[in-house]
XYZ file of C-alpha atoms in Angstrom:
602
model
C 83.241 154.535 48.280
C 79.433 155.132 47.966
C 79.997 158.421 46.021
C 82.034 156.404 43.762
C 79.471 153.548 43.615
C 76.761 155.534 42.622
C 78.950 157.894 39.821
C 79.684 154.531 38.411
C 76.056 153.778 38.033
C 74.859 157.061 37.010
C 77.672 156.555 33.955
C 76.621 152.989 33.198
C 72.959 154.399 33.090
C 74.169 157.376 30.346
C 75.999 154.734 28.117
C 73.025 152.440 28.649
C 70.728 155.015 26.714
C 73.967 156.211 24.261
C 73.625 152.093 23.615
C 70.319 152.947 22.781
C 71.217 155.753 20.403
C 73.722 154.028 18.409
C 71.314 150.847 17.436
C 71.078 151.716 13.933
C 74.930 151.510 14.098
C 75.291 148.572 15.452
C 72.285 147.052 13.209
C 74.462 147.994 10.569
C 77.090 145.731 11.594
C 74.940 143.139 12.343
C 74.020 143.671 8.264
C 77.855 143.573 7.204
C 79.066 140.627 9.253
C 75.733 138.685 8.338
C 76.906 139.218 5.041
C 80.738 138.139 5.945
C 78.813 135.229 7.670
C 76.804 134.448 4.994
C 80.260 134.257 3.098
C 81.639 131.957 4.981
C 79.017 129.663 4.937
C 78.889 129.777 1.190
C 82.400 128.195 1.503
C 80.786 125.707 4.081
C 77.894 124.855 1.273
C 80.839 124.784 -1.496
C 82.074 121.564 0.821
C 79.400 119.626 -0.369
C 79.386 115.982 -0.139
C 80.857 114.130 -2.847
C 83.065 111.150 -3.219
C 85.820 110.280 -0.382
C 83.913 112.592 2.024
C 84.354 112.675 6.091
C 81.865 113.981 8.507
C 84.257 115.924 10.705
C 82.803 116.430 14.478
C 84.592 118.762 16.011
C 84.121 118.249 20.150
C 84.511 122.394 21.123
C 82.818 123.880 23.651
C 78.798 123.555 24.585
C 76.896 120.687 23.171
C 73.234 122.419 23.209
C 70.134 120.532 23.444
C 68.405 121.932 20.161
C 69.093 124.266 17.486
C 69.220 127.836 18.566
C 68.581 130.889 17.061
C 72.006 133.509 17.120
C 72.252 136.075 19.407
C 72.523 139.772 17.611
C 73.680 141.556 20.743
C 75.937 144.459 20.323
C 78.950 143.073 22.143
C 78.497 139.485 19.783
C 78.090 141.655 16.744
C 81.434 143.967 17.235
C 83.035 140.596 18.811
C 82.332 138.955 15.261
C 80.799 136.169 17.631
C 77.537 134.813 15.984
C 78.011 131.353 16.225
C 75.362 129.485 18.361
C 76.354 126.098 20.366
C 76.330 122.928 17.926
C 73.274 121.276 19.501
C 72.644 117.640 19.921
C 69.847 117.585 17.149
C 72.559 118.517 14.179
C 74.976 115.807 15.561
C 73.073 113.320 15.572
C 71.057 113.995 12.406
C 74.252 114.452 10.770
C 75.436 111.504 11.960
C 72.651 109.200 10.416
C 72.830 111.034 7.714
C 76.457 109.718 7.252
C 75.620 106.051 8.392
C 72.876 106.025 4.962
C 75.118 108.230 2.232
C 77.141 106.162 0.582
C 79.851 109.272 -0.501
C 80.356 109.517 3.306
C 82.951 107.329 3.882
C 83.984 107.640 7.547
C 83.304 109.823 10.566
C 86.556 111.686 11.735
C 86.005 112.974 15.874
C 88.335 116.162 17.522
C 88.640 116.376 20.700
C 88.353 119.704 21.500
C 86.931 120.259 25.205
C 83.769 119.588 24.737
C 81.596 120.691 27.827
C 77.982 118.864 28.199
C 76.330 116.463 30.903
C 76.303 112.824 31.018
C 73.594 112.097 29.074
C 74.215 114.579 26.443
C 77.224 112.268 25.321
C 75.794 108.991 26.105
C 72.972 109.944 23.581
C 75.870 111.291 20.682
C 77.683 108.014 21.826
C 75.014 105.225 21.062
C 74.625 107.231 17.583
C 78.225 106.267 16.791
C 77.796 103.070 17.701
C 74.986 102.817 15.709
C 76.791 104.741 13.012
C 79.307 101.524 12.820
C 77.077 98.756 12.268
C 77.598 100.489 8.728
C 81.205 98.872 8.718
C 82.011 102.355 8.122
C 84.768 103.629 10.265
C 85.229 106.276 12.887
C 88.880 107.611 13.976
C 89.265 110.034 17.189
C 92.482 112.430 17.994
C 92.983 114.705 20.533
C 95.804 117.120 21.856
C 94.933 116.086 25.186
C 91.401 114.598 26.720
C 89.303 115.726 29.268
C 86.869 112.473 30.222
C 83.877 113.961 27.900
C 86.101 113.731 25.271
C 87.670 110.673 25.808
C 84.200 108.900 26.788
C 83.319 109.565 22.729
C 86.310 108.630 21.573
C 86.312 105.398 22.634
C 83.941 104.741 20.530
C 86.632 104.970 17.484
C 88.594 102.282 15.518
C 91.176 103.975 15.667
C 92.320 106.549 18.513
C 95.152 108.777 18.620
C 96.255 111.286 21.231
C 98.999 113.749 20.353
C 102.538 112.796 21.529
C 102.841 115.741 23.976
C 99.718 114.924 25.481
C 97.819 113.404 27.786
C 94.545 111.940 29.285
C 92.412 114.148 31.935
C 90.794 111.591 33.076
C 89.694 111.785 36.753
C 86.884 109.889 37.731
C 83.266 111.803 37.802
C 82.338 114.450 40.643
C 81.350 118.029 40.722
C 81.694 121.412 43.534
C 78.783 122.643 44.970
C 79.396 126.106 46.335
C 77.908 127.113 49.840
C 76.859 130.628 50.309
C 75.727 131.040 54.332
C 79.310 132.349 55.280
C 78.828 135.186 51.864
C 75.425 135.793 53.580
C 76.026 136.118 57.103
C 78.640 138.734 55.955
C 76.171 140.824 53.918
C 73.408 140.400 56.560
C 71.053 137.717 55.306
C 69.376 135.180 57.153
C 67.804 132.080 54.945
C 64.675 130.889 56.027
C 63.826 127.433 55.184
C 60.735 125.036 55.391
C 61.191 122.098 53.676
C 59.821 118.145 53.185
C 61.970 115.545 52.521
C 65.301 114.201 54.359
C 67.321 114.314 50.872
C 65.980 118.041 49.813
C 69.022 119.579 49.840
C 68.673 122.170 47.271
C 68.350 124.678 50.197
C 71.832 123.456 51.889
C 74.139 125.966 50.551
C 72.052 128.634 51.961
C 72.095 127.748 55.872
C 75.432 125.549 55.820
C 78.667 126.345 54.902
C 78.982 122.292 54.747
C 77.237 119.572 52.991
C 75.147 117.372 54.782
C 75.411 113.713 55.343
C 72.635 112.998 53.387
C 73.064 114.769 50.812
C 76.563 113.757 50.596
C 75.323 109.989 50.597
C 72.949 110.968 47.747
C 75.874 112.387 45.506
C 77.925 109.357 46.694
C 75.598 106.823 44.936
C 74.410 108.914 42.553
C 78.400 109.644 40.826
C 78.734 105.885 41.639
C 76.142 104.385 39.680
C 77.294 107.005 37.022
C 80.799 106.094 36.779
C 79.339 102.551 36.809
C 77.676 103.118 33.256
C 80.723 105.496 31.460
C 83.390 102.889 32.537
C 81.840 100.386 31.516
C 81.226 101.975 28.536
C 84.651 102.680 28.135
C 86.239 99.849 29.037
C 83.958 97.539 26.714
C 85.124 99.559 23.822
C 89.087 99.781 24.652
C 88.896 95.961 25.436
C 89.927 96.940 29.272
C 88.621 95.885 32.952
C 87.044 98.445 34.810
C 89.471 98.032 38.084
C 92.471 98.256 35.359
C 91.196 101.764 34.411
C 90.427 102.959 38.100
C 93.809 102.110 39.024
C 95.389 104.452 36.523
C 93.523 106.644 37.489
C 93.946 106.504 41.626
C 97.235 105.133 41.921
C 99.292 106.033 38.795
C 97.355 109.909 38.433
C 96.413 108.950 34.758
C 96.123 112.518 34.120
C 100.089 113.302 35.387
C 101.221 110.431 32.518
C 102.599 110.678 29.179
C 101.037 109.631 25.881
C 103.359 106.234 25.763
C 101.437 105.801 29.486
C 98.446 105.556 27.928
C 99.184 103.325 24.794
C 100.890 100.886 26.514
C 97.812 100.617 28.602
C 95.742 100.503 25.525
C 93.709 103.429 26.763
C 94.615 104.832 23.166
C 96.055 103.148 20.195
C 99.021 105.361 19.108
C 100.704 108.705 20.207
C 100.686 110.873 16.745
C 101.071 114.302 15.817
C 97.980 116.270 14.004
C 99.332 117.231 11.120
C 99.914 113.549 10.701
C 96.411 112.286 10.685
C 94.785 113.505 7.271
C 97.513 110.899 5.607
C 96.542 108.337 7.855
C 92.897 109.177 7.433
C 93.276 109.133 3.374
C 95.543 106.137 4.128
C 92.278 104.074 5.760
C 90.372 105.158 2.833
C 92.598 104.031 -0.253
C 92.817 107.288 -1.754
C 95.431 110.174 -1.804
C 95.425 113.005 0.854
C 94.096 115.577 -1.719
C 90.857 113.554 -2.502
C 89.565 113.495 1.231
C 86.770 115.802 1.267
C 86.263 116.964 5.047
C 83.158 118.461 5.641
C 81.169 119.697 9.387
C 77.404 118.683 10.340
C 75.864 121.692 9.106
C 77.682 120.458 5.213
C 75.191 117.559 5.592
C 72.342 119.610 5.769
C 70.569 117.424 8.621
C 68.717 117.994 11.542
C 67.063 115.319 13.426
C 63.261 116.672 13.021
C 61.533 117.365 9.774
C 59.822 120.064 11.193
C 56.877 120.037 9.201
C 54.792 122.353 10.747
C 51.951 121.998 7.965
C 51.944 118.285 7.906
C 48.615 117.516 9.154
C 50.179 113.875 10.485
C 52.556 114.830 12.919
C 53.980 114.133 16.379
C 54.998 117.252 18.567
C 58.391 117.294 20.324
C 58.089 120.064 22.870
C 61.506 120.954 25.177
C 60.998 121.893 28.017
C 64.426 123.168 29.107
C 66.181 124.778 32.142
C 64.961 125.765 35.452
C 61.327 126.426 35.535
C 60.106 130.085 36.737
C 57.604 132.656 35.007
C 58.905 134.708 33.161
C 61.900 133.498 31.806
C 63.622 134.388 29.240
C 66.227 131.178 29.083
C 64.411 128.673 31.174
C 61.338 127.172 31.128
C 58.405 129.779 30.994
C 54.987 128.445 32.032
C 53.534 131.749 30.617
C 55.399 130.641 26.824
C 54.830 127.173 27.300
C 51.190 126.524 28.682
C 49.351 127.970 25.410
C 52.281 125.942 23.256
C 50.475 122.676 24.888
C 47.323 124.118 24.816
C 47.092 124.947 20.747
C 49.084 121.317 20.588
C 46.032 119.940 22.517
C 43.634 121.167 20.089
C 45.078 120.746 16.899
C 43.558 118.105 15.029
C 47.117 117.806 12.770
C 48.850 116.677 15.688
C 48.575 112.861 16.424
C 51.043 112.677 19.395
C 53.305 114.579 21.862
C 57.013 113.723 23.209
C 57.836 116.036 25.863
C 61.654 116.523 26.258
C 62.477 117.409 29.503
C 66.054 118.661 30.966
C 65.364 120.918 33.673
C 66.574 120.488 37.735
C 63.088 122.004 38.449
C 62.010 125.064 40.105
C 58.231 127.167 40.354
C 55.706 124.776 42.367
C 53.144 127.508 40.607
C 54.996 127.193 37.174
C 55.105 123.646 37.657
C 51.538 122.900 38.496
C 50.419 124.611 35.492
C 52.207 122.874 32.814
C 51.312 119.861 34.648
C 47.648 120.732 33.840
C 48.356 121.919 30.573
C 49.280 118.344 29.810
C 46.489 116.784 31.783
C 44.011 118.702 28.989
C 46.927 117.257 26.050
C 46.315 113.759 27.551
C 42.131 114.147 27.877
C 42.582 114.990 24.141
C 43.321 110.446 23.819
C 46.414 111.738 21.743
C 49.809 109.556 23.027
C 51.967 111.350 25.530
C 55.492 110.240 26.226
C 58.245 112.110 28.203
C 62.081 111.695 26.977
C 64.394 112.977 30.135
C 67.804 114.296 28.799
C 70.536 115.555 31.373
C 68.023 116.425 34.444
C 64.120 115.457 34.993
C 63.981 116.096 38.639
C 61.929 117.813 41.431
C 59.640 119.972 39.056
C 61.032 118.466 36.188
C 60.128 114.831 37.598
C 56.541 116.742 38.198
C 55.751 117.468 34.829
C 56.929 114.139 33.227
C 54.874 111.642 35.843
C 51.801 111.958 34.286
C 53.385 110.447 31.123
C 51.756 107.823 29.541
C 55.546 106.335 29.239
C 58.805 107.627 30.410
C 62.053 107.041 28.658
C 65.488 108.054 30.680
C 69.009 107.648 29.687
C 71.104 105.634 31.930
C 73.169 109.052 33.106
C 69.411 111.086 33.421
C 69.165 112.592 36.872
C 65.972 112.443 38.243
C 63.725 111.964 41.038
C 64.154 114.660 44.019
C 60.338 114.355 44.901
C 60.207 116.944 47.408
C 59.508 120.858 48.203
C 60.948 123.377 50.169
C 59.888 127.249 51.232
C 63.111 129.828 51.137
C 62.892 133.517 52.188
C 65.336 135.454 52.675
C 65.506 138.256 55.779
C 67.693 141.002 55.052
C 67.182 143.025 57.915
C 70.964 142.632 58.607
C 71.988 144.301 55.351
C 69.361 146.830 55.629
C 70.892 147.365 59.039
C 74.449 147.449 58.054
C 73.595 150.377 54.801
C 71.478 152.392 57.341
C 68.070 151.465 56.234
C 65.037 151.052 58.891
C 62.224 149.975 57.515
C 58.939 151.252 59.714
C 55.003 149.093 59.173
C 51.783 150.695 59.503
C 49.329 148.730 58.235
C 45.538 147.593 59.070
C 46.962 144.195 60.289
C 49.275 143.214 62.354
C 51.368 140.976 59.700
C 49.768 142.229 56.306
C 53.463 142.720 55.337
C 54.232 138.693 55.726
C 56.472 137.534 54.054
C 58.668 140.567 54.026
C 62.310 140.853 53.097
C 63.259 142.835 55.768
C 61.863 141.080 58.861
C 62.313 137.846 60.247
C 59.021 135.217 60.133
C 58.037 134.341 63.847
C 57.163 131.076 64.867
C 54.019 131.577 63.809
C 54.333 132.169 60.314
C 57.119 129.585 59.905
C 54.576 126.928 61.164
C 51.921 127.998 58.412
C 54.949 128.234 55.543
C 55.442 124.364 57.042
C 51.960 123.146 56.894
C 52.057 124.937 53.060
C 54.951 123.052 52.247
C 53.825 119.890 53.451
C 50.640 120.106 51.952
C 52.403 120.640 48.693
C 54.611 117.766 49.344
C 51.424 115.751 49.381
C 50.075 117.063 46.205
C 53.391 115.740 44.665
C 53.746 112.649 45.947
C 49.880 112.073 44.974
C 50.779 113.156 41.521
C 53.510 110.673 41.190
C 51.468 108.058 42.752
C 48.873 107.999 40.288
C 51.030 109.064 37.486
C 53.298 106.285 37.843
C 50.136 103.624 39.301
C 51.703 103.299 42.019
C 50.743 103.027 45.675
C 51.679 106.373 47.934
C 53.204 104.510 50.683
C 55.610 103.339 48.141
C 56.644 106.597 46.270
C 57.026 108.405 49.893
C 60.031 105.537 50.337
C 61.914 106.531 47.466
C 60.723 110.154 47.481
C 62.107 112.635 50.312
C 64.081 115.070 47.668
C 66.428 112.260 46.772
C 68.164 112.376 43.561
C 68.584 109.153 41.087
C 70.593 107.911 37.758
C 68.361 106.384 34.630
C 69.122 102.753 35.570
C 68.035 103.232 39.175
C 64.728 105.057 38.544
C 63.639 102.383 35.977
C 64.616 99.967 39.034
C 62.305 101.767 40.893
C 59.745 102.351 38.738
C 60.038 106.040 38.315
C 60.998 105.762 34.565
C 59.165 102.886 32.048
C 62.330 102.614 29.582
C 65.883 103.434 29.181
C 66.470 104.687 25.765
C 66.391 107.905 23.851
C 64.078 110.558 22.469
C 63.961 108.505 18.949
C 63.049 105.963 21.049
C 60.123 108.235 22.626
C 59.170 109.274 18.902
C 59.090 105.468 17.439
C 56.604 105.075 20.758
C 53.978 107.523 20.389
C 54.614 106.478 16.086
C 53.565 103.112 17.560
C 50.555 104.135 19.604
C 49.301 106.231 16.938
C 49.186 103.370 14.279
C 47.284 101.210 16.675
C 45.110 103.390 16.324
C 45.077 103.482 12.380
C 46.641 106.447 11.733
C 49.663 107.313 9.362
C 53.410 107.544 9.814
C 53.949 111.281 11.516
C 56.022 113.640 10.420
C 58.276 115.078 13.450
C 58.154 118.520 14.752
C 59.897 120.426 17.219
C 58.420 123.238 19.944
C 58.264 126.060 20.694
C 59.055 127.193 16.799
C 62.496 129.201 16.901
C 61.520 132.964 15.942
C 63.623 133.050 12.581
C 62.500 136.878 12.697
C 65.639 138.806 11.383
C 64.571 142.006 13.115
C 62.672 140.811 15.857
C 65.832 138.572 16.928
C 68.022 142.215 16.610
C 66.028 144.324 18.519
C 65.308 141.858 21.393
C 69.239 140.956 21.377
C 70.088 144.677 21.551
C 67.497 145.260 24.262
C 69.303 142.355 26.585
C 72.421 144.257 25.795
C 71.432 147.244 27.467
C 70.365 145.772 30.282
C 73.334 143.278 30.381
C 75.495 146.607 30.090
C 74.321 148.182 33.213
C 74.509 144.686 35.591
C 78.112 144.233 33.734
C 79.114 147.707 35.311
C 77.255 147.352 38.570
C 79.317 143.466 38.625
C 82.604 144.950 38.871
C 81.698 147.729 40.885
C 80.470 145.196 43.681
C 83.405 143.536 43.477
C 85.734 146.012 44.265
C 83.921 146.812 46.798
C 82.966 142.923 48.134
C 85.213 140.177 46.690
C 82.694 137.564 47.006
C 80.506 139.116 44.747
C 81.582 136.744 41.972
C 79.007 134.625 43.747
C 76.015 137.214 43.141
C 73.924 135.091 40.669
C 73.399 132.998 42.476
C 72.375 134.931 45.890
C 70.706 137.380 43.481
C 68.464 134.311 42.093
C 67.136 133.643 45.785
C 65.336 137.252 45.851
C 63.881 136.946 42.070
C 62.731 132.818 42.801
C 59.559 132.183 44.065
C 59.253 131.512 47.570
C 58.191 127.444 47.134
C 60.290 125.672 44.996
C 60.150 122.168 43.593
C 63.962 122.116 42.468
C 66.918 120.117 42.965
C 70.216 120.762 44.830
C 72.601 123.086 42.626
C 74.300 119.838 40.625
C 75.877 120.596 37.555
C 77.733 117.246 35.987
C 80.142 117.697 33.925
C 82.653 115.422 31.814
């Protein structure tokens, strides 16, 4: 098994390098299907808008947070795959862009399967209700609806599910996976420190069951949650909320056909696709062959200017995913700390909106953006946070100092609390014949080693660490948020909130969105006498043809060689379709401010 193991590596490590060798192939392709992609979106740009038009938003897949650049790796390239995530930005840009051009007549929603958080979609959903105070109108269909899908279509005049389909709507919830029965098999023992009765970001290490706090957390958390979408829904579809529960608990809403749901006026009629450009032309007045359907990206809009050489403008930095150095998808403190830092000192930039959506992570990573923005704020230049999916735990500790928080009623935040996690794999070095043997100068100059077990001892000091860290945080929040220490250690202990409940608490100023951030710091900047800003957005995308190719083919190679290892594990351990996330326990820092694994999707 091992000989076979390690032949399998040994060839993933050969076609690893003949990766290498046929880049100028592959660069090639890249060339040829830029230039079929470059074809295709000269058809886009021949859709331009003109009379009878319809912004067409097609609900498919990944709603990202802002634009991204494509990704040139080899397997994407030969795939034909270039396409990047339609981000939030372009919909909602395109979308005011729509409300203001009079040649766009009415917005036209497919439900596809979109796949985004909570407040991802509440934030595209206020834009389309803002988008019909223009008395234009707005028509939804779907195949069949997931409750992401259906949660923006409600918005619609008019909304049509296909006759053979039906509504997946289930109520809100989410799995968390527990690892410590994967762990105990492989030989590694968790070792935990922690502050804070609600930090349960550590549970699925040391528990192969959730915890009744935690458990109570999620409980009101998904409650208040489900508060706000049905609500929502039922304010648009003209239903009660305990109507809409009961389809879905008693009469399995999800099990019913299409006539279900229109008798219940959950939709308006049961139609077939190929039906609904006639009934779309039909709403306009026109004939079939004069609708002009056109995507976001035909509008040309995004929702920043980004002037970068305005010298009157206010910064939107993102600060996205889980915080640790070094990253290449999350948020670096290494990339972002001189982004704040030039921000700081650049007279051209009059004010800063920090958009956060992260569950946390680094203590280190997180303390130094913290300061980073301390030195933005001694600057006198307006500072507001806007939280989008997640601002918790270290994402809560770099948006307290804020001069004014805005959250969005489905934002989950809060989780002010720390742990300590090291692993001990002394039974898996066991169990593959490894025994590691210490000589050093002193006694525990090895501490905190990977393949021995803390003693009491050194547990106790990794405790009085984390607790002094702890205290740090809750003295950051305390005079972040002006508010007494006592107070914040209540509502503090690692436990998770929704928008409305942190701005009950006081952990949050506003509820609104990151226009509403922008029109703030506009506000604060005026009072001051200065001009109307122009808006830009940070860190500045590398547009770099070559550099994005060559850093694209380098991932490649390495994703090439953990692709081969992957399967390899597998067939040897089942459960290794579980090794991110035990493999991100060895690569995290030891002290973490980050929230439980919670991933809410509609």
């Amino acid at each position: 098994m091992l000989k076979k193991f390690f032949l399998n590596f040994l060839s993933s490590f050969i076609g690893a390098w003949v990766a290498l060798g046929l880049f100028c192939v592959a660069t090639a392709i890249v060339i040829f299907a830029l230039i079929g992609k470059a074809g295709v979106s000269a058809m886009e740009d021949a859709q331009k808008v003109k009379s009878n038009t319809v912004l067409t938003l097609d609900l498919s897949g990944e709603i990202a947070e802002r634009e991204q650049a494509p990704d040139f790796s080899a397997m994407n390239v030969i795939n034909g795959n270039l396409d990047v995530p339609m981000s939030l930005t372009r919909l909602i840009g395109a979308v005011r862009r729509a409300a203001t051009d009079k040649d766009v007549r009415m917005i036209y929603i497919k439900c596809n399967g979109v796949q985004a958080s909570p407040a991802t979609l509440h934030a595209l959903r206020d834009e389309l209700l803002e988008f019909k105070k223009s008395k234009k109108k707005i028509y939804a269909y779907g195949d069949g609806m997931g409750l992401g899908d259906y949660y923006i279509a409600t918005v619609a005049d008019s909304l049509f599910l296909n006759s053979a389909g039906s509504l997946g709507v289930k109520g809100l919830g989410g799995v968390t996976p527990y690892f410590k029965g994967l762990l105990d098999k492989v030989g590694v023992q968790m070792q935990v420190v922690k502050v804070g009765t609600f930090k349960s970001a550590v549970e699925p290490y040391i528990s192969n069951e959730m915890s009744g706090p935690a458990r109570a957390q999620l409980d009101t958390l998904y409650g208040n949650m489900w508060d706000v979408i049905t609500e929502e829904i039922c304010r648009s579809r003209k239903i009660k909320a305990d109507s809409l529960n009961s389809y879905i608990n008693n009469d399995y809403l999800m099990l019913q056909e299409a006539d279900f749901a229109v008798a219940r006026k959950l939709v308006d009629k049961a139609v077939y696709e190929r039906t609904m450009d006639q009934r779309i032309a039909f709403a306009l007045g026109v004939d079939k062959e004069k609708v002009n359907f056109v995507g976001p990206t035909a509008l040309n809009e995004d929702f920043f200017e980004n002037e970068y050489s305005s010298s009157n403008q206010i910064a939107v930095l993102y600060a996205t995913g889980e915080i640790a150095e070094g990253s290449k998808t999350g948020i670096n403190c290494e990339v972002l700390v001189p982004v704040i830092t030039k921000l700081a000192d650049d007279d051209n930039v009059k004010g800063l909106v920090l958009r956060v959506n992260s569950p946390g992570g680094s203590v280190f990573g997180s303390e130094l953006i913290g300061e980073a923005l301390a030195y933005f704020k001694s600057k006198g230049k307006p500072f507001a946070v806007s939280m989008g999916d997640y601002a918790a735990s270290g994402g809560y500790w770099i948006s307290c100092d804020a001069q004014r928080i805005f959250a969005d009623p489905l934002t989950v935040t809060g989780s002010i609390g720390i742990f300590g996690m090291i692993p001990n794999a002394a039974g898996l070095a066991e169990k593959v014949g490894v025994h590691p043997q210490y000589v050093s100068t002193n006694p525990k100059s090895d501490f905190p080693s990977l393949l021995r077990a803390m003693d009491e001892q050194q547990l106790a000091a990794m405790q009085t660490m984390v607790e002094k860290g702890y205290d740090k945080f809750v003295g950051r929040v305390a005079k972040g948020r002006n508010l007494p220490e006592e107070y914040v250690r209540r509502i503090a202990e690692g436990r998770v909130w929704d928008g409305r409940k942190a701005l009950e608490l006081k952990l949050v100023d506003q509820l609104g969105s990151l226009q509403d951030a922008i029109d703030w710091v506009q506000g604060k900047v005026t009072e001051k006498g200065g001009k109307n800003c122009a808006v830009a957005a940070y860190p500045q995308i590398d547009s770099n043809f070559w550099a994005l190719v060559q850093q694209s083919m380098q991932q490649s190679v390495s994703d090439g060689v953990r692709t081969m290892l992957r399967e390899e594990a597998m067939r040897m351990v089942p459960e290794a379709e579980y090794a991110d996330e035990v493999e991100m326990v060895f690569m995290r820092r030891p002290v973490q401010a980050r929230m439980m694994p919670l991933i809410v999707r509609m």
